[in-house]
Short mmCIF file of C-alpha atoms in Angstrom, two decimals:
data_model
loop_
_atom_site.label_atom_id
_atom_site.label_comp_id
_atom_site.label_asym_id
_atom_site.label_seq_id
_atom_site.Cartn_x
_atom_site.Cartn_y
_atom_site.Cartn_z
CA UNK A 1 22.03 36.51 -116.78
CA UNK A 2 23.36 38.31 -119.85
CA UNK A 3 22.59 41.90 -120.86
CA UNK A 4 21.79 42.84 -124.46
CA UNK A 5 21.73 46.58 -125.13
CA UNK A 6 19.92 47.54 -128.33
CA UNK A 7 21.93 50.33 -129.95
CA UNK A 8 21.53 49.80 -133.72
CA UNK A 9 19.22 52.76 -134.32
CA UNK A 10 20.27 55.73 -136.46
CA UNK A 11 18.93 58.55 -134.26
CA UNK A 12 17.38 60.28 -137.26
CA UNK A 13 15.14 62.66 -135.23
CA UNK A 14 17.98 63.80 -132.97
CA UNK A 15 20.42 64.28 -135.85
CA UNK A 16 17.76 66.28 -137.72
CA UNK A 17 17.30 68.51 -134.66
CA UNK A 18 21.07 69.00 -134.28
CA UNK A 19 21.42 69.97 -137.95
CA UNK A 20 18.53 72.44 -137.66
CA UNK A 21 19.79 74.09 -134.46
CA UNK A 22 21.16 77.53 -135.33
CA UNK A 23 22.81 78.19 -131.95
CA UNK A 24 25.78 75.93 -132.69
CA UNK A 25 25.73 74.73 -129.06
CA UNK A 26 25.11 71.14 -130.08
CA UNK A 27 27.24 70.85 -133.21
CA UNK A 28 29.54 68.43 -131.35
CA UNK A 29 26.68 65.91 -131.25
CA UNK A 30 26.49 65.59 -135.05
CA UNK A 31 27.20 62.04 -136.16
CA UNK A 32 27.18 60.63 -132.60
CA UNK A 33 25.08 57.53 -131.88
CA UNK A 34 22.45 58.25 -129.21
CA UNK A 35 23.82 55.69 -126.70
CA UNK A 36 27.23 57.38 -126.93
CA UNK A 37 25.95 60.93 -126.36
CA UNK A 38 27.65 62.74 -123.49
CA UNK A 39 25.31 62.74 -120.48
CA UNK A 40 26.65 64.37 -117.35
CA UNK A 41 30.29 63.27 -117.09
CA UNK A 42 30.38 60.47 -119.66
CA UNK A 43 28.58 58.56 -122.40
CA UNK A 44 24.95 57.59 -121.73
CA UNK A 45 25.81 53.90 -122.15
CA UNK A 46 28.67 54.14 -119.65
CA UNK A 47 26.09 54.82 -116.92
CA UNK A 48 24.51 51.44 -117.72
CA UNK A 49 27.83 49.59 -117.79
CA UNK A 50 28.87 51.12 -114.47
CA UNK A 51 25.53 50.22 -112.82
CA UNK A 52 25.31 46.70 -114.29
CA UNK A 53 28.86 45.99 -113.16
CA UNK A 54 28.35 47.39 -109.64
CA UNK A 55 25.03 45.55 -109.17
CA UNK A 56 26.60 42.26 -110.36
CA UNK A 57 23.34 41.22 -111.96
CA UNK A 58 24.82 40.15 -115.32
CA UNK A 59 28.09 38.44 -116.23
CA UNK A 60 28.45 39.96 -119.70
CA UNK A 61 27.11 42.99 -121.57
CA UNK A 62 26.45 42.62 -125.32
CA UNK A 63 25.80 45.75 -127.37
CA UNK A 64 24.24 45.49 -130.84
CA UNK A 65 24.97 48.44 -133.13
CA UNK A 66 25.11 49.05 -136.89
CA UNK A 67 27.94 49.23 -139.40
CA UNK A 68 27.96 53.05 -139.43
CA UNK A 69 28.66 53.40 -135.68
CA UNK A 70 30.50 50.09 -135.18
CA UNK A 71 34.00 51.63 -134.93
CA UNK A 72 32.83 54.28 -132.44
CA UNK A 73 31.27 51.61 -130.22
CA UNK A 74 34.41 49.44 -130.37
CA UNK A 75 36.49 52.43 -129.31
CA UNK A 76 34.09 53.18 -126.43
CA UNK A 77 34.00 49.50 -125.35
CA UNK A 78 37.80 49.26 -125.24
CA UNK A 79 37.64 50.95 -121.82
CA UNK A 80 35.59 48.07 -120.33
CA UNK A 81 36.45 44.40 -119.84
CA UNK A 82 32.88 43.02 -119.75
CA UNK A 83 31.42 44.60 -122.93
CA UNK A 84 31.21 42.94 -126.34
CA UNK A 85 30.11 44.76 -129.51
CA UNK A 86 28.19 43.20 -132.40
CA UNK A 87 27.30 44.97 -135.67
CA UNK A 88 24.05 44.13 -137.43
CA UNK A 89 25.86 45.07 -140.69
CA UNK A 90 23.22 47.61 -141.76
CA UNK A 91 24.21 51.02 -143.11
CA UNK A 92 20.96 53.02 -143.17
CA UNK A 93 17.74 53.57 -141.24
CA UNK A 94 15.79 52.32 -144.25
CA UNK A 95 17.75 49.05 -144.25
CA UNK A 96 17.58 48.46 -140.47
CA UNK A 97 16.88 44.95 -139.17
CA UNK A 98 14.64 46.11 -136.35
CA UNK A 99 15.16 45.70 -132.60
CA UNK A 100 13.69 42.20 -132.29
CA UNK A 101 15.91 40.86 -135.10
CA UNK A 102 18.91 42.54 -133.44
CA UNK A 103 18.10 40.82 -130.16
CA UNK A 104 17.84 37.46 -131.91
CA UNK A 105 21.13 38.19 -133.71
CA UNK A 106 22.87 38.69 -130.35
CA UNK A 107 21.30 35.56 -128.84
CA UNK A 108 22.53 33.46 -131.77
CA UNK A 109 25.93 35.10 -132.27
CA UNK A 110 26.91 34.87 -128.59
CA UNK A 111 25.17 31.49 -128.08
CA UNK A 112 23.13 32.89 -125.18
CA UNK A 113 21.28 30.17 -123.28
CA UNK A 114 20.74 32.19 -120.12
CA UNK A 115 18.16 34.70 -118.91
CA UNK A 116 18.50 37.97 -120.85
CA UNK A 117 18.17 41.56 -119.70
CA UNK A 118 17.24 43.72 -122.70
CA UNK A 119 17.88 47.46 -122.46
CA UNK A 120 17.12 50.22 -124.96
CA UNK A 121 20.36 52.07 -125.62
CA UNK A 122 18.70 55.51 -125.45
CA UNK A 123 16.91 54.97 -122.12
CA UNK A 124 17.83 55.93 -118.55
CA UNK A 125 15.76 55.90 -115.37
CA UNK A 126 15.13 58.16 -112.39
CA UNK A 127 17.08 57.72 -109.16
CA UNK A 128 14.57 55.40 -107.46
CA UNK A 129 15.33 52.67 -110.01
CA UNK A 130 17.50 49.82 -108.71
CA UNK A 131 18.90 46.94 -110.75
CA UNK A 132 19.31 44.86 -107.59
CA UNK A 133 15.63 45.28 -106.69
CA UNK A 134 14.47 44.36 -110.20
CA UNK A 135 16.72 41.27 -110.26
CA UNK A 136 15.41 40.29 -106.82
CA UNK A 137 11.83 40.50 -108.12
CA UNK A 138 12.76 38.46 -111.21
CA UNK A 139 14.32 35.77 -109.00
CA UNK A 140 11.12 35.58 -106.92
CA UNK A 141 9.06 35.10 -110.09
CA UNK A 142 11.48 32.47 -111.38
CA UNK A 143 11.06 30.52 -108.13
CA UNK A 144 7.32 30.37 -108.86
CA UNK A 145 7.65 29.60 -112.59
CA UNK A 146 10.74 29.32 -114.79
CA UNK A 147 8.70 30.76 -117.66
CA UNK A 148 8.21 34.12 -115.92
CA UNK A 149 9.43 37.36 -117.48
CA UNK A 150 9.56 40.86 -115.97
CA UNK A 151 8.89 44.33 -117.42
CA UNK A 152 9.08 47.82 -115.94
CA UNK A 153 6.16 50.20 -115.76
CA UNK A 154 5.65 53.84 -114.77
CA UNK A 155 2.63 56.17 -114.78
CA UNK A 156 2.44 58.42 -117.83
CA UNK A 157 0.15 61.40 -118.43
CA UNK A 158 -3.23 60.90 -120.08
CA UNK A 159 -2.11 62.71 -123.24
CA UNK A 160 1.02 60.52 -123.48
CA UNK A 161 -0.65 57.11 -123.94
CA UNK A 162 -0.49 57.49 -127.73
CA UNK A 163 3.33 57.73 -127.52
CA UNK A 164 4.03 54.47 -125.62
CA UNK A 165 3.20 50.82 -125.20
CA UNK A 166 0.60 50.76 -122.41
CA UNK A 167 0.27 47.74 -120.10
CA UNK A 168 -2.96 46.47 -118.57
CA UNK A 169 -2.35 44.40 -115.43
CA UNK A 170 -4.33 42.59 -112.72
CA UNK A 171 -4.10 43.07 -108.94
CA UNK A 172 -1.02 40.77 -108.79
CA UNK A 173 0.79 42.97 -111.34
CA UNK A 174 0.48 40.14 -113.85
CA UNK A 175 0.31 41.64 -117.37
CA UNK A 176 -2.92 40.95 -119.22
CA UNK A 177 -2.05 42.77 -122.46
CA UNK A 178 -0.01 45.58 -123.98
CA UNK A 179 -1.68 48.16 -126.19
CA UNK A 180 0.66 49.86 -128.64
CA UNK A 181 0.22 53.66 -128.54
CA UNK A 182 -3.50 53.65 -127.71
CA UNK A 183 -5.65 56.77 -127.40
CA UNK A 184 -6.42 57.58 -123.77
CA UNK A 185 -10.06 56.65 -124.50
CA UNK A 186 -9.00 53.14 -125.61
CA UNK A 187 -7.59 52.07 -122.23
CA UNK A 188 -8.00 53.04 -118.59
CA UNK A 189 -4.37 52.16 -117.91
CA UNK A 190 -1.61 54.78 -117.80
CA UNK A 191 1.17 52.23 -117.28
CA UNK A 192 3.86 52.98 -119.84
CA UNK A 193 6.40 50.25 -120.61
CA UNK A 194 10.01 51.34 -121.29
CA UNK A 195 12.52 49.20 -123.17
CA UNK A 196 13.88 47.21 -120.22
CA UNK A 197 12.87 43.55 -120.12
CA UNK A 198 14.05 40.51 -118.18
CA UNK A 199 13.32 37.55 -120.45
CA UNK A 200 13.57 34.04 -119.01
CA UNK A 201 15.82 31.63 -120.91
CA UNK A 202 12.68 29.62 -121.63
CA UNK A 203 11.22 32.55 -123.59
CA UNK A 204 14.24 33.00 -125.90
CA UNK A 205 13.25 30.29 -128.44
CA UNK A 206 10.06 32.29 -129.04
CA UNK A 207 12.09 35.08 -130.65
CA UNK A 208 12.59 32.85 -133.69
CA UNK A 209 8.89 31.92 -133.75
CA UNK A 210 7.91 35.60 -133.66
CA UNK A 211 10.29 36.58 -136.46
CA UNK A 212 9.20 33.63 -138.60
CA UNK A 213 5.57 34.63 -138.12
CA UNK A 214 6.38 38.25 -139.06
CA UNK A 215 8.72 37.34 -141.93
CA UNK A 216 6.61 39.05 -144.60
CA UNK A 217 5.39 41.87 -142.34
CA UNK A 218 6.58 45.49 -142.76
CA UNK A 219 9.56 46.54 -140.62
CA UNK A 220 7.29 48.54 -138.26
CA UNK A 221 5.76 45.27 -136.97
CA UNK A 222 9.11 43.85 -135.88
CA UNK A 223 11.16 46.97 -135.22
CA UNK A 224 9.95 48.11 -131.79
CA UNK A 225 10.87 45.49 -129.15
CA UNK A 226 7.44 46.10 -127.60
CA UNK A 227 5.94 44.23 -130.56
CA UNK A 228 7.59 41.03 -129.33
CA UNK A 229 6.58 41.75 -125.73
CA UNK A 230 2.97 42.21 -126.79
CA UNK A 231 3.11 38.90 -128.69
CA UNK A 232 4.79 37.14 -125.73
CA UNK A 233 2.23 38.18 -123.07
CA UNK A 234 -0.44 35.57 -123.99
CA UNK A 235 2.25 32.87 -124.26
CA UNK A 236 4.31 33.29 -121.07
CA UNK A 237 3.61 34.73 -117.60
CA UNK A 238 4.77 38.36 -117.66
CA UNK A 239 4.79 40.69 -114.63
CA UNK A 240 5.72 44.30 -113.94
CA UNK A 241 8.00 46.09 -111.49
CA UNK A 242 6.91 49.68 -110.87
CA UNK A 243 9.27 52.67 -111.17
CA UNK A 244 8.73 56.45 -111.07
CA UNK A 245 9.85 57.42 -114.56
CA UNK A 246 12.52 57.46 -117.24
CA UNK A 247 14.53 59.57 -119.66
CA UNK A 248 13.97 58.70 -123.31
CA UNK A 249 16.49 60.48 -125.52
CA UNK A 250 14.60 60.78 -128.80
CA UNK A 251 15.12 64.38 -129.90
CA UNK A 252 17.20 67.41 -128.91
CA UNK A 253 14.86 68.79 -126.19
CA UNK A 254 14.74 65.37 -124.45
CA UNK A 255 18.54 65.10 -124.68
CA UNK A 256 19.00 68.57 -123.13
CA UNK A 257 16.63 67.64 -120.26
CA UNK A 258 18.48 64.38 -119.63
CA UNK A 259 21.96 65.95 -119.74
CA UNK A 260 20.87 68.72 -117.37
CA UNK A 261 19.51 66.20 -114.86
CA UNK A 262 22.80 64.29 -114.77
CA UNK A 263 24.87 67.46 -114.57
CA UNK A 264 22.88 69.29 -111.89
CA UNK A 265 20.28 67.09 -110.15
CA UNK A 266 21.66 63.56 -109.76
CA UNK A 267 22.75 63.22 -106.14
CA UNK A 268 24.90 60.08 -106.12
CA UNK A 269 26.49 58.97 -109.38
CA UNK A 270 28.21 55.95 -107.79
CA UNK A 271 25.00 54.30 -106.59
CA UNK A 272 22.85 55.43 -109.54
CA UNK A 273 20.68 52.55 -110.86
CA UNK A 274 22.60 49.99 -108.76
#
């Protein structure tokens, strides 16, 4: 299995918050890509590399970034032997390729013909999350059908459904559909789906089909990786693995909450996410 970390976003909300903050406490974050933000004792992305390496669930970690942050990511990656950086060559949020196109770019550039673990570069999970357990579940599903893919899911609040992709599942935790940011009245489910997907190698050719189908569509329809997941669900068997929650670093308040957790609450850094 290969890991592809999606890190080509421009963090416009966070950078706007940093610029507007009058305290000066966060001035050091200006111009820093979200996945490289200091969280606890190191960069956010370093927590993923450490856990993926310790859990031995992938044999290579590919990170897709943009031309603006490319040099910073190369510098960060120089401290690891199993990380490869790829730039999508874009230079602005307006000109972004979108997450699904970035994933396809990595699959093609690195000639990936293996199962792929896709991770959002601004996402971390609570301490109950275990890469080994998720990989174990994926292996079980693969034994039943080589088409099977695996998502994560956690319970969100009723008022939060309009912020996330919400999964509807059956009693076997088989995904029936994903509703993109529905009102709480539009679904009974409160199962939010973070950007962490285990795609079977048999599902990878469908990336090209999806992008071809959405060729003329606005960027919003192919930007969020959940758009591909939603499209994939009727075409391949997709299941969920349940977790307790996540950190999603989107703006300054969510960054402060995340950093505080890793500085003061996290009990065991060495086994975190392994």
